[in-house]
mmCIF file of C-alpha atoms in Angstrom:
data_model
loop_
_atom_site.group_PDB
_atom_site.id
_atom_site.type_symbol
_atom_site.label_atom_id
_atom_site.label_comp_id
_atom_site.label_asym_id
_atom_site.label_seq_id
_atom_site.Cartn_x
_atom_site.Cartn_y
_atom_site.Cartn_z
ATOM 1 C CA UNK A 1 13.954 -9.587 -9.850
ATOM 2 C CA UNK A 2 11.607 -7.715 -12.163
ATOM 3 C CA UNK A 3 8.177 -9.259 -12.502
ATOM 4 C CA UNK A 4 8.081 -8.193 -16.157
ATOM 5 C CA UNK A 5 11.446 -9.613 -17.145
ATOM 6 C CA UNK A 6 11.783 -12.454 -19.638
ATOM 7 C CA UNK A 7 14.272 -14.899 -18.180
ATOM 8 C CA UNK A 8 15.497 -18.341 -19.154
ATOM 9 C CA UNK A 9 13.573 -20.896 -17.084
ATOM 10 C CA UNK A 10 15.714 -22.389 -14.363
ATOM 11 C CA UNK A 11 15.555 -25.895 -13.034
ATOM 12 C CA UNK A 12 12.466 -26.374 -10.969
ATOM 13 C CA UNK A 13 10.670 -23.378 -12.526
ATOM 14 C CA UNK A 14 7.439 -25.277 -13.102
ATOM 15 C CA UNK A 15 7.397 -26.549 -9.530
ATOM 16 C CA UNK A 16 7.950 -23.027 -8.191
ATOM 17 C CA UNK A 17 5.097 -21.607 -10.248
ATOM 18 C CA UNK A 18 2.674 -24.111 -8.751
ATOM 19 C CA UNK A 19 4.484 -24.982 -5.550
ATOM 20 C CA UNK A 20 2.767 -25.072 -2.182
ATOM 21 C CA UNK A 21 6.067 -25.633 -0.383
ATOM 22 C CA UNK A 22 6.253 -22.421 1.650
ATOM 23 C CA UNK A 23 9.855 -22.819 2.936
ATOM 24 C CA UNK A 24 11.031 -23.477 -0.637
ATOM 25 C CA UNK A 25 9.149 -20.469 -2.000
ATOM 26 C CA UNK A 26 10.528 -18.160 0.696
ATOM 27 C CA UNK A 27 14.046 -19.486 0.169
ATOM 28 C CA UNK A 28 13.817 -18.918 -3.593
ATOM 29 C CA UNK A 29 12.278 -15.469 -3.080
ATOM 30 C CA UNK A 30 15.134 -14.536 -0.750
ATOM 31 C CA UNK A 31 17.530 -15.616 -3.509
ATOM 32 C CA UNK A 32 15.851 -13.195 -5.929
ATOM 33 C CA UNK A 33 13.715 -15.625 -7.944
ATOM 34 C CA UNK A 34 10.855 -13.482 -9.358
ATOM 35 C CA UNK A 35 8.690 -16.554 -9.963
ATOM 36 C CA UNK A 36 8.805 -17.459 -6.282
ATOM 37 C CA UNK A 37 7.889 -13.879 -5.330
ATOM 38 C CA UNK A 38 5.021 -13.932 -7.833
ATOM 39 C CA UNK A 39 3.772 -17.269 -6.474
ATOM 40 C CA UNK A 40 3.793 -16.013 -2.873
ATOM 41 C CA UNK A 41 1.911 -12.823 -3.773
ATOM 42 C CA UNK A 42 -0.634 -14.828 -5.769
ATOM 43 C CA UNK A 43 -1.272 -17.098 -2.777
ATOM 44 C CA UNK A 44 -1.641 -13.997 -0.596
ATOM 45 C CA UNK A 45 -4.031 -12.295 -3.034
ATOM 46 C CA UNK A 46 -6.209 -15.388 -3.260
ATOM 47 C CA UNK A 47 -6.457 -15.738 0.513
ATOM 48 C CA UNK A 48 -5.049 -19.253 0.245
ATOM 49 C CA UNK A 49 -5.138 -21.610 3.218
ATOM 50 C CA UNK A 50 -1.322 -21.358 3.241
ATOM 51 C CA UNK A 51 -1.509 -17.679 4.176
ATOM 52 C CA UNK A 52 -0.796 -18.229 7.918
ATOM 53 C CA UNK A 53 2.217 -20.388 7.045
ATOM 54 C CA UNK A 54 3.490 -17.761 4.609
ATOM 55 C CA UNK A 55 3.091 -15.024 7.230
ATOM 56 C CA UNK A 56 4.967 -17.124 9.783
ATOM 57 C CA UNK A 57 7.822 -17.811 7.354
ATOM 58 C CA UNK A 58 8.133 -14.107 6.487
ATOM 59 C CA UNK A 59 7.893 -12.835 10.086
ATOM 60 C CA UNK A 60 11.693 -12.718 10.694
ATOM 61 C CA UNK A 61 12.073 -10.212 7.839
ATOM 62 C CA UNK A 62 9.339 -7.794 8.937
ATOM 63 C CA UNK A 63 10.225 -4.121 9.177
ATOM 64 C CA UNK A 64 13.415 -4.371 7.126
ATOM 65 C CA UNK A 65 12.135 -2.400 4.129
ATOM 66 C CA UNK A 66 11.308 1.281 3.851
ATOM 67 C CA UNK A 67 7.669 1.505 2.733
ATOM 68 C CA UNK A 68 6.747 4.587 0.703
ATOM 69 C CA UNK A 69 3.156 5.242 -0.352
ATOM 70 C CA UNK A 70 2.211 7.356 -3.369
ATOM 71 C CA UNK A 71 -1.352 8.587 -3.655
ATOM 72 C CA UNK A 72 -3.359 11.311 -5.329
ATOM 73 C CA UNK A 73 -6.154 11.920 -7.786
ATOM 74 C CA UNK A 74 -6.220 10.219 -11.202
ATOM 75 C CA UNK A 75 -4.012 11.925 -13.754
ATOM 76 C CA UNK A 76 -1.492 13.579 -11.427
ATOM 77 C CA UNK A 77 1.336 11.314 -12.605
ATOM 78 C CA UNK A 78 1.641 8.680 -9.878
ATOM 79 C CA UNK A 79 2.896 5.893 -12.156
ATOM 80 C CA UNK A 80 5.374 8.158 -13.957
ATOM 81 C CA UNK A 81 6.680 9.456 -10.635
ATOM 82 C CA UNK A 82 6.968 5.906 -9.303
ATOM 83 C CA UNK A 83 8.905 4.894 -12.408
ATOM 84 C CA UNK A 84 11.371 7.753 -11.965
ATOM 85 C CA UNK A 85 11.724 7.098 -8.236
ATOM 86 C CA UNK A 86 12.646 3.488 -8.999
ATOM 87 C CA UNK A 87 15.378 4.799 -11.310
ATOM 88 C CA UNK A 88 16.728 7.111 -8.597
ATOM 89 C CA UNK A 89 16.634 4.416 -5.911
ATOM 90 C CA UNK A 90 18.394 1.906 -8.157
ATOM 91 C CA UNK A 91 21.114 4.492 -8.806
ATOM 92 C CA UNK A 92 21.621 4.559 -5.019
ATOM 93 C CA UNK A 93 22.031 0.773 -5.017
ATOM 94 C CA UNK A 94 18.664 -0.092 -3.459
ATOM 95 C CA UNK A 95 16.688 -3.214 -4.286
ATOM 96 C CA UNK A 96 13.179 -1.969 -5.043
ATOM 97 C CA UNK A 97 9.727 -3.521 -4.972
ATOM 98 C CA UNK A 98 6.649 -1.840 -6.449
ATOM 99 C CA UNK A 99 3.012 -2.660 -5.732
ATOM 100 C CA UNK A 100 0.755 -0.768 -8.129
ATOM 101 C CA UNK A 101 -2.931 -1.055 -7.196
ATOM 102 C CA UNK A 102 -5.462 -0.618 -10.001
ATOM 103 C CA UNK A 103 -9.220 -0.185 -9.604
ATOM 104 C CA UNK A 104 -11.467 -3.119 -10.410
ATOM 105 C CA UNK A 105 -14.759 -2.861 -12.256
ATOM 106 C CA UNK A 106 -17.815 -2.843 -9.958
ATOM 107 C CA UNK A 107 -19.688 -4.661 -12.752
ATOM 108 C CA UNK A 108 -17.321 -7.386 -13.957
ATOM 109 C CA UNK A 109 -14.686 -7.392 -11.211
ATOM 110 C CA UNK A 110 -11.975 -7.089 -13.867
ATOM 111 C CA UNK A 111 -9.035 -4.675 -13.891
ATOM 112 C CA UNK A 112 -6.706 -3.450 -16.620
ATOM 113 C CA UNK A 113 -3.616 -3.575 -14.361
ATOM 114 C CA UNK A 114 -2.037 -0.984 -16.619
ATOM 115 C CA UNK A 115 0.181 0.891 -14.156
ATOM 116 C CA UNK A 116 3.065 -1.448 -14.895
ATOM 117 C CA UNK A 117 2.963 -0.431 -18.560
ATOM 118 C CA UNK A 118 4.434 2.928 -17.525
ATOM 119 C CA UNK A 119 7.315 1.169 -15.748
ATOM 120 C CA UNK A 120 8.693 -0.936 -18.609
ATOM 121 C CA UNK A 121 12.054 0.841 -18.271
ATOM 122 C CA UNK A 122 12.844 -1.560 -15.410
ATOM 123 C CA UNK A 123 11.498 -4.746 -16.981
ATOM 124 C CA UNK A 124 14.914 -6.386 -17.294
ATOM 125 C CA UNK A 125 16.425 -5.075 -14.048
ATOM 126 C CA UNK A 126 16.917 -7.992 -11.606
ATOM 127 C CA UNK A 127 16.969 -5.504 -8.720
ATOM 128 C CA UNK A 128 13.371 -4.426 -9.326
ATOM 129 C CA UNK A 129 10.130 -6.335 -8.789
ATOM 130 C CA UNK A 130 6.921 -4.740 -10.072
ATOM 131 C CA UNK A 131 3.503 -6.208 -9.333
ATOM 132 C CA UNK A 132 0.125 -4.828 -10.357
ATOM 133 C CA UNK A 133 -2.738 -5.698 -8.031
ATOM 134 C CA UNK A 134 -6.465 -5.310 -8.499
ATOM 135 C CA UNK A 135 -8.304 -3.543 -5.679
ATOM 136 C CA UNK A 136 -11.037 -6.224 -6.034
ATOM 137 C CA UNK A 137 -13.599 -3.732 -4.788
ATOM 138 C CA UNK A 138 -11.664 -2.888 -1.612
ATOM 139 C CA UNK A 139 -12.075 0.769 -0.645
ATOM 140 C CA UNK A 140 -9.322 3.073 0.597
ATOM 141 C CA UNK A 141 -7.093 3.052 -2.482
ATOM 142 C CA UNK A 142 -5.418 -0.300 -1.784
ATOM 143 C CA UNK A 143 -6.203 -3.988 -2.188
ATOM 144 C CA UNK A 144 -7.060 -6.058 0.892
ATOM 145 C CA UNK A 145 -3.940 -8.161 0.283
ATOM 146 C CA UNK A 146 -1.537 -5.210 -0.023
ATOM 147 C CA UNK A 147 -0.150 -5.376 3.556
ATOM 148 C CA UNK A 148 0.768 -9.045 3.197
ATOM 149 C CA UNK A 149 2.185 -8.408 -0.289
ATOM 150 C CA UNK A 150 4.451 -5.780 1.278
ATOM 151 C CA UNK A 151 5.666 -8.458 3.698
ATOM 152 C CA UNK A 152 6.445 -10.739 0.758
ATOM 153 C CA UNK A 153 8.600 -8.052 -0.858
ATOM 154 C CA UNK A 154 10.337 -7.379 2.462
ATOM 155 C CA UNK A 155 11.054 -11.088 2.717
ATOM 156 C CA UNK A 156 12.380 -11.042 -0.854
ATOM 157 C CA UNK A 157 15.070 -8.598 0.236
ATOM 158 C CA UNK A 158 13.676 -5.311 -1.085
ATOM 159 C CA UNK A 159 15.235 -2.308 0.659
ATOM 160 C CA UNK A 160 12.419 0.001 -0.470
ATOM 161 C CA UNK A 161 8.816 -0.901 -1.302
ATOM 162 C CA UNK A 162 6.812 1.677 -3.263
ATOM 163 C CA UNK A 163 3.038 1.319 -2.948
ATOM 164 C CA UNK A 164 1.078 3.216 -5.584
ATOM 165 C CA UNK A 165 -2.627 3.530 -4.829
ATOM 166 C CA UNK A 166 -5.513 3.722 -7.261
ATOM 167 C CA UNK A 167 -6.603 7.245 -8.174
ATOM 168 C CA UNK A 168 -8.225 8.172 -4.886
ATOM 169 C CA UNK A 169 -10.572 10.784 -3.480
ATOM 170 C CA UNK A 170 -10.372 13.000 -0.427
ATOM 171 C CA UNK A 171 -11.398 10.359 2.112
ATOM 172 C CA UNK A 172 -9.457 7.331 0.860
ATOM 173 C CA UNK A 173 -6.442 7.462 3.141
ATOM 174 C CA UNK A 174 -5.643 3.823 3.913
ATOM 175 C CA UNK A 175 -2.139 4.076 2.460
ATOM 176 C CA UNK A 176 -1.066 6.251 5.404
ATOM 177 C CA UNK A 177 -1.577 3.325 7.773
ATOM 178 C CA UNK A 178 0.610 1.112 5.587
ATOM 179 C CA UNK A 179 3.501 3.405 4.629
ATOM 180 C CA UNK A 180 6.389 4.815 6.634
ATOM 181 C CA UNK A 181 6.332 7.867 4.372
ATOM 182 C CA UNK A 182 3.300 9.014 2.388
ATOM 183 C CA UNK A 183 3.620 11.132 -0.748
ATOM 184 C CA UNK A 184 0.507 12.992 -1.908
ATOM 185 C CA UNK A 185 0.756 14.054 -5.531
ATOM 186 C CA UNK A 186 -1.098 17.047 -6.909
ATOM 187 C CA UNK A 187 -1.017 18.951 -10.167
ATOM 188 C CA UNK A 188 -1.811 22.566 -11.094
ATOM 189 C CA UNK A 189 -5.312 23.230 -12.335
ATOM 190 C CA UNK A 190 -7.002 20.443 -10.381
ATOM 191 C CA UNK A 191 -8.683 22.587 -7.741
ATOM 192 C CA UNK A 192 -8.644 25.908 -5.968
ATOM 193 C CA UNK A 193 -7.577 26.936 -2.479
ATOM 194 C CA UNK A 194 -10.762 25.466 -1.015
ATOM 195 C CA UNK A 195 -9.761 22.031 -2.324
ATOM 196 C CA UNK A 196 -6.378 22.430 -0.640
ATOM 197 C CA UNK A 197 -7.823 22.744 2.847
ATOM 198 C CA UNK A 198 -10.470 20.020 2.689
ATOM 199 C CA UNK A 199 -10.105 17.233 5.240
ATOM 200 C CA UNK A 200 -9.003 13.809 4.081
ATOM 201 C CA UNK A 201 -6.259 12.867 1.719
ATOM 202 C CA UNK A 202 -4.262 16.094 2.053
ATOM 203 C CA UNK A 203 -3.946 15.565 5.806
ATOM 204 C CA UNK A 204 -2.002 12.321 5.460
ATOM 205 C CA UNK A 205 0.941 13.720 3.485
ATOM 206 C CA UNK A 206 4.482 13.586 4.809
ATOM 207 C CA UNK A 207 5.629 15.011 1.476
ATOM 208 C CA UNK A 208 3.554 16.948 -1.050
ATOM 209 C CA UNK A 209 4.664 16.541 -4.648
ATOM 210 C CA UNK A 210 3.327 19.165 -7.045
ATOM 211 C CA UNK A 211 3.867 17.327 -10.305
ATOM 212 C CA UNK A 212 3.543 18.731 -13.833
ATOM 213 C CA UNK A 213 5.182 21.864 -12.474
ATOM 214 C CA UNK A 214 5.731 23.159 -16.009
ATOM 215 C CA UNK A 215 2.018 24.007 -16.204
ATOM 216 C CA UNK A 216 0.464 27.379 -15.532
ATOM 217 C CA UNK A 217 -0.728 27.851 -11.978
ATOM 218 C CA UNK A 218 1.996 25.867 -10.228
ATOM 219 C CA UNK A 219 2.962 28.808 -7.991
ATOM 220 C CA UNK A 220 -0.634 29.185 -6.834
ATOM 221 C CA UNK A 221 -0.882 25.456 -6.103
ATOM 222 C CA UNK A 222 2.318 25.481 -4.050
ATOM 223 C CA UNK A 223 1.147 28.587 -2.206
ATOM 224 C CA UNK A 224 -2.210 26.966 -1.372
ATOM 225 C CA UNK A 225 -0.517 23.855 0.007
ATOM 226 C CA UNK A 226 1.956 25.873 2.059
ATOM 227 C CA UNK A 227 -0.928 27.918 3.430
ATOM 228 C CA UNK A 228 -2.737 24.732 4.437
ATOM 229 C CA UNK A 229 0.387 23.430 6.170
ATOM 230 C CA UNK A 230 0.750 26.702 8.064
ATOM 231 C CA UNK A 231 -2.772 26.293 9.457
ATOM 232 C CA UNK A 232 -1.885 22.985 11.094
ATOM 233 C CA UNK A 233 -1.014 22.858 14.785
ATOM 234 C CA UNK A 234 2.366 21.234 15.458
ATOM 235 C CA UNK A 235 4.302 20.888 18.653
ATOM 236 C CA UNK A 236 8.079 21.291 18.977
ATOM 237 C CA UNK A 237 9.938 18.679 16.957
ATOM 238 C CA UNK A 238 6.900 17.532 14.981
ATOM 239 C CA UNK A 239 7.311 16.873 11.272
ATOM 240 C CA UNK A 240 6.377 19.677 8.910
ATOM 241 C CA UNK A 241 5.355 18.290 5.510
ATOM 242 C CA UNK A 242 7.712 19.146 2.672
ATOM 243 C CA UNK A 243 6.487 20.596 -0.648
ATOM 244 C CA UNK A 244 8.422 19.527 -3.745
ATOM 245 C CA UNK A 245 7.918 20.465 -7.390
ATOM 246 C CA UNK A 246 8.512 17.968 -10.176
ATOM 247 C CA UNK A 247 7.998 17.239 -13.845
ATOM 248 C CA UNK A 248 8.174 13.451 -13.644
ATOM 249 C CA UNK A 249 7.726 12.941 -17.381
ATOM 250 C CA UNK A 250 11.093 14.667 -17.861
ATOM 251 C CA UNK A 251 12.721 13.293 -14.719
ATOM 252 C CA UNK A 252 12.871 16.750 -13.142
ATOM 253 C CA UNK A 253 12.583 17.118 -9.374
ATOM 254 C CA UNK A 254 12.924 13.383 -8.689
ATOM 255 C CA UNK A 255 16.154 13.837 -6.708
ATOM 256 C CA UNK A 256 14.344 16.430 -4.586
ATOM 257 C CA UNK A 257 11.550 13.932 -3.896
ATOM 258 C CA UNK A 258 14.097 11.268 -2.921
ATOM 259 C CA UNK A 259 15.851 13.763 -0.637
ATOM 260 C CA UNK A 260 12.544 14.658 1.050
ATOM 261 C CA UNK A 261 11.831 10.954 1.626
ATOM 262 C CA UNK A 262 15.293 10.480 3.159
ATOM 263 C CA UNK A 263 14.810 13.526 5.379
ATOM 264 C CA UNK A 264 11.496 12.180 6.633
ATOM 265 C CA UNK A 265 13.058 8.760 7.231
ATOM 266 C CA UNK A 266 15.736 10.386 9.371
ATOM 267 C CA UNK A 267 13.092 12.230 11.386
ATOM 268 C CA UNK A 268 11.123 9.016 11.901
ATOM 269 C CA UNK A 269 14.164 7.225 13.293
ATOM 270 C CA UNK A 270 15.345 10.151 15.426
ATOM 271 C CA UNK A 271 11.968 10.639 17.116
ATOM 272 C CA UNK A 272 11.017 6.960 17.506
ATOM 273 C CA UNK A 273 8.112 7.485 15.124
ATOM 274 C CA UNK A 274 9.218 4.707 12.780
ATOM 275 C CA UNK A 275 8.725 2.063 15.461
ATOM 276 C CA UNK A 276 5.388 3.571 16.443
ATOM 277 C CA UNK A 277 4.173 3.457 12.849
ATOM 278 C CA UNK A 278 5.379 -0.121 12.419
ATOM 279 C CA UNK A 279 3.540 -1.178 15.580
ATOM 280 C CA UNK A 280 0.386 0.655 14.469
ATOM 281 C CA UNK A 281 0.620 -1.121 11.120
ATOM 282 C CA UNK A 282 0.961 -4.481 12.866
ATOM 283 C CA UNK A 283 -2.024 -3.687 15.087
ATOM 284 C CA UNK A 284 -4.130 -2.866 12.032
ATOM 285 C CA UNK A 285 -3.106 -6.159 10.379
ATOM 286 C CA UNK A 286 -3.966 -8.175 13.486
ATOM 287 C CA UNK A 287 -7.326 -6.440 13.781
ATOM 288 C CA UNK A 288 -8.129 -7.016 10.102
ATOM 289 C CA UNK A 289 -7.271 -10.724 10.352
ATOM 290 C CA UNK A 290 -9.308 -11.135 13.535
ATOM 291 C CA UNK A 291 -12.316 -9.346 12.023
ATOM 292 C CA UNK A 292 -12.023 -11.460 8.889
ATOM 293 C CA UNK A 293 -12.085 -14.601 10.983
ATOM 294 C CA UNK A 294 -15.145 -13.353 12.869
ATOM 295 C CA UNK A 295 -16.936 -12.548 9.608
ATOM 296 C CA UNK A 296 -16.229 -16.054 8.356
ATOM 297 C CA UNK A 297 -17.636 -17.563 11.555
ATOM 298 C CA UNK A 298 -20.705 -15.337 11.407
ATOM 299 C CA UNK A 299 -21.194 -16.379 7.805
ATOM 300 C CA UNK A 300 -21.085 -20.019 8.825
ATOM 301 C CA UNK A 301 -23.938 -19.357 11.251
ATOM 302 C CA UNK A 302 -26.205 -18.674 8.299
ATOM 303 C CA UNK A 303 -26.169 -22.392 7.618
ATOM 304 C CA UNK A 304 -27.644 -23.008 11.041
ATOM 305 C CA UNK A 305 -30.684 -21.680 12.890
ATOM 306 C CA UNK A 306 -29.213 -19.306 15.473
ATOM 307 C CA UNK A 307 -28.897 -16.230 13.253
ATOM 308 C CA UNK A 308 -32.291 -16.724 11.596
ATOM 309 C CA UNK A 309 -33.906 -17.214 15.000
ATOM 310 C CA UNK A 310 -32.415 -13.987 16.322
ATOM 311 C CA UNK A 311 -33.394 -12.142 13.138
ATOM 312 C CA UNK A 312 -36.997 -13.311 13.511
ATOM 313 C CA UNK A 313 -37.070 -12.115 17.135
ATOM 314 C CA UNK A 314 -35.781 -8.672 16.129
ATOM 315 C CA UNK A 315 -38.296 -8.431 13.270
ATOM 316 C CA UNK A 316 -41.140 -9.332 15.649
ATOM 317 C CA UNK A 317 -40.007 -6.788 18.225
ATOM 318 C CA UNK A 318 -39.340 -9.533 20.793
ATOM 319 C CA UNK A 319 -35.770 -8.257 21.204
ATOM 320 C CA UNK A 320 -33.554 -5.478 19.907
ATOM 321 C CA UNK A 321 -30.618 -5.821 17.493
ATOM 322 C CA UNK A 322 -28.008 -4.959 20.124
ATOM 323 C CA UNK A 323 -29.188 -7.706 22.464
ATOM 324 C CA UNK A 324 -29.326 -10.084 19.515
ATOM 325 C CA UNK A 325 -25.775 -9.133 18.504
ATOM 326 C CA UNK A 326 -24.562 -9.783 22.065
ATOM 327 C CA UNK A 327 -26.190 -13.200 21.951
ATOM 328 C CA UNK A 328 -24.578 -13.919 18.596
ATOM 329 C CA UNK A 329 -21.144 -12.975 19.943
ATOM 330 C CA UNK A 330 -21.752 -15.163 22.976
ATOM 331 C CA UNK A 331 -22.529 -18.046 20.623
ATOM 332 C CA UNK A 332 -19.287 -17.388 18.711
ATOM 333 C CA UNK A 333 -17.302 -17.339 21.956
ATOM 334 C CA UNK A 334 -18.713 -20.712 22.915
#
């Protein structure tokens, strides 16, 4: 099912690539057709009018995949680690989907989409689907379409979906709301103990991966992270983040990462946290869709006179922006 694989075109290939037949696309995706998966994700990314129909068709398959997020600063080895994790998961017999989000240029809107280059080892594996996505200016380390793309891969029968974020900073933590298990990757020499206790990205980790562990300073990095974990307040039975060392470029420590993910999965199921996270993820999706619809309706008001009238009243001091906003919402409700 690899998105990078070169395969002999099957009958109906052309129609699948351009098809707007949602039941057909979902059926072909379920059968492992990478072109159908690619078409569905493209429709999702473009915010196509078929998006509600696609979501409805994929709804029965929601929650069937284990979603693992990988995040961290640029250069810590996220793509290499993802590549090696795919290898380990395939050895366990899992069908794997990968969504690799790349940053887009704030000037041209373009993106290199180069993460997949590091994953060419799996290009001909039918049990792997790899898709690079541009962030398209969306903040938080993901693309706006990533949650729905995850649903597409779930519908395509992936047992595990790996979501690799762009190289993110300390406050870009959106992946934690999407993933069942979040891996935060670090590397020696990228900060001192003060960096290790700053709020933000380090607080979302279920598993810390100290990659490039063959470098000097790895013991200090591990010690700083363990010290930060010890400062956290946890009640009885709460998850304590694991710290794993790896050298992903040599495939070292990958089995330990996979074991930590499995251990966290078991804890999620045992404590009912998996269902809570899935429901929180669904709530966030519903909210995002509703807010998007409201923004579209507000935008349509710009073609009329109501918004400009209210803006003029606020500018003149005849009313305040909160009262004007209430009036605008009342107009939308009507």
